[in-house]
Amino acid sequence: MIPLGQLRQLPLWRLAARARPRVRWLSNYNRPAYRRFSSNGRPPFWQSRGFWYAAGTAGTGGLVYYELHIDESPTGRRRFIDISPAEEEKLGQAAYLQTMAQYRGQIVPRNAPADAFVRRVAHRVIGAAGLEGDWEVHVIHSPEKNAFVLPGRKIFVFSGLLPLAASEDGLATVLAHEIAHQYARHSAEKLSQAKLLSLLYMLVSLFVDPSLAQLGRSMTSLLLELPNSRQCEQEADEIGLNFMAMACYDPHQAVGLWQRMRQAEGVTPPQLLNTHPSSASRIANIQKWIPQAQMKREAANCPNPELTRTFFSRLGSGVAPF
């Protein structure tokens, strides 16, 4: 304690220095780090050691499950499929009933010219490919230019496609392509991929940020789903070209079909944003695969394609009934 008399004699800067509180700069170094707690006063569950043990175990099990369900496509491509053929056929049956209900009244009657034409081409391709089972073929009276095959051997062709096909060879190009999808189990592949992506979105929403799940869905669609879809389409083009050649159709006629398809498409989105390859890309690939398909045709002891077309044209069965 400094006497009052001495205080009056001290300069002002000394008084200010004595009045200033002392700060211990090093005192904060020994304080515990800030920790964020949840509303109940406990750390978030994902910070616990047990959670990471469980997550590691689940992740390891998931990788093992994934590897155990790696399948090889007919062209040698590796893909994940965890849906059995029986499950796939059950889903296809449900889709078949829904399709028949949707187009009730538009199914072309049996033995009508369009129905007989489509059934003849379809069964010729199916027989040459050696695909067993009872196949059902239906023609839908609609201007839509499309065809599809559901799991379980159910073929649907829209009548609007027939003028574009123009001949048995043109229709065989489309049907062989769609049958190749079924043969390669592309439906099961896409369903299996969708299950994986749904699990990924759920984990992102739960542990990261729900808003990132939507962004991730858009990115995976652009970078994974669309390329995979185009890859399946390209694979079906290659397999289908071989199937139509084995059925003694002319694989060169596939180029003409896709040229007509390109003219009918008009303006289409860029291939990057489309589920199907562009027609120009398809034509280039088909021209590259024609020599291989021609070998398949020769191995099947098929006659000269010009003779075949002349024979069917004389019978009146080589041209689409439209």
mmCIF file of N, CA and C in Angstrom, residues 1 41 43 53 67 71 117 131 150 165 167 178 186 189 201 207 241 281 306:
data_model
loop_
_atom_site.group_PDB
_atom_site.id
_atom_site.type_symbol
_atom_site.label_atom_id
_atom_site.label_comp_id
_atom_site.label_asym_id
_atom_site.label_seq_id
_atom_site.Cartn_x
_atom_site.Cartn_y
_atom_site.Cartn_z
ATOM 1 N N MET A 1 0.859 -1.181 0.000
ATOM 2 C CA MET A 1 0.000 0.000 0.000
ATOM 3 C C MET A 1 0.893 1.228 0.000
ATOM 4 N N GLY A 41 -26.793 -32.990 -23.154
ATOM 5 C CA GLY A 41 -25.549 -32.890 -22.392
ATOM 6 C C GLY A 41 -24.535 -33.959 -22.721
ATOM 7 N N PRO A 43 -22.146 -36.114 -25.771
ATOM 8 C CA PRO A 43 -21.581 -35.924 -27.114
ATOM 9 C C PRO A 43 -22.463 -36.615 -28.147
ATOM 10 N N TYR A 53 -16.662 -48.395 -34.443
ATOM 11 C CA TYR A 53 -16.465 -49.845 -34.549
ATOM 12 C C TYR A 53 -17.607 -50.474 -35.350
ATOM 13 N N GLU A 67 -18.826 -57.588 -53.272
ATOM 14 C CA GLU A 67 -17.939 -58.452 -54.056
ATOM 15 C C GLU A 67 -18.585 -59.804 -54.355
ATOM 16 N N ASP A 71 -21.193 -59.691 -60.921
ATOM 17 C CA ASP A 71 -21.580 -60.584 -62.009
ATOM 18 C C ASP A 71 -20.901 -60.109 -63.290
ATOM 19 N N PHE A 117 -46.966 -60.394 -88.204
ATOM 20 C CA PHE A 117 -45.661 -59.923 -88.683
ATOM 21 C C PHE A 117 -44.662 -59.820 -87.530
ATOM 22 N N LEU A 131 -32.960 -68.975 -76.799
ATOM 23 C CA LEU A 131 -33.575 -68.543 -75.545
ATOM 24 C C LEU A 131 -34.827 -69.373 -75.293
ATOM 25 N N LEU A 150 -40.185 -56.960 -71.137
ATOM 26 C CA LEU A 150 -40.199 -57.008 -69.683
ATOM 27 C C LEU A 150 -39.557 -58.313 -69.196
ATOM 28 N N ALA A 165 -39.601 -49.318 -89.114
ATOM 29 C CA ALA A 165 -38.830 -50.547 -89.328
ATOM 30 C C ALA A 165 -38.752 -50.874 -90.818
ATOM 31 N N SER A 167 -39.171 -53.175 -92.795
ATOM 32 C CA SER A 167 -38.977 -54.537 -93.291
ATOM 33 C C SER A 167 -38.727 -55.456 -92.106
ATOM 34 N N GLU A 178 -33.968 -55.353 -78.003
ATOM 35 C CA GLU A 178 -34.767 -55.435 -76.781
ATOM 36 C C GLU A 178 -34.632 -56.808 -76.123
ATOM 37 N N HIS A 186 -30.293 -56.618 -67.871
ATOM 38 C CA HIS A 186 -30.059 -55.205 -67.594
ATOM 39 C C HIS A 186 -31.064 -54.633 -66.591
ATOM 40 N N GLU A 189 -29.755 -55.401 -63.212
ATOM 41 C CA GLU A 189 -28.570 -54.564 -62.950
ATOM 42 C C GLU A 189 -28.983 -53.158 -62.510
ATOM 43 N N TYR A 201 -27.773 -42.354 -50.427
ATOM 44 C CA TYR A 201 -28.482 -41.102 -50.164
ATOM 45 C C TYR A 201 -28.974 -41.051 -48.714
ATOM 46 N N PHE A 207 -26.050 -38.607 -41.792
ATOM 47 C CA PHE A 207 -24.807 -38.276 -41.108
ATOM 48 C C PHE A 207 -24.132 -36.993 -41.611
ATOM 49 N N LEU A 241 -27.244 -57.277 -82.462
ATOM 50 C CA LEU A 241 -26.761 -57.406 -83.834
ATOM 51 C C LEU A 241 -26.359 -58.848 -84.130
ATOM 52 N N SER A 281 -23.726 -42.225 -82.861
ATOM 53 C CA SER A 281 -22.804 -43.106 -82.132
ATOM 54 C C SER A 281 -23.172 -44.571 -82.349
ATOM 55 N N GLU A 306 -29.457 -61.137 -100.079
ATOM 56 C CA GLU A 306 -30.237 -60.651 -101.226
ATOM 57 C C GLU A 306 -31.272 -61.690 -101.649
#
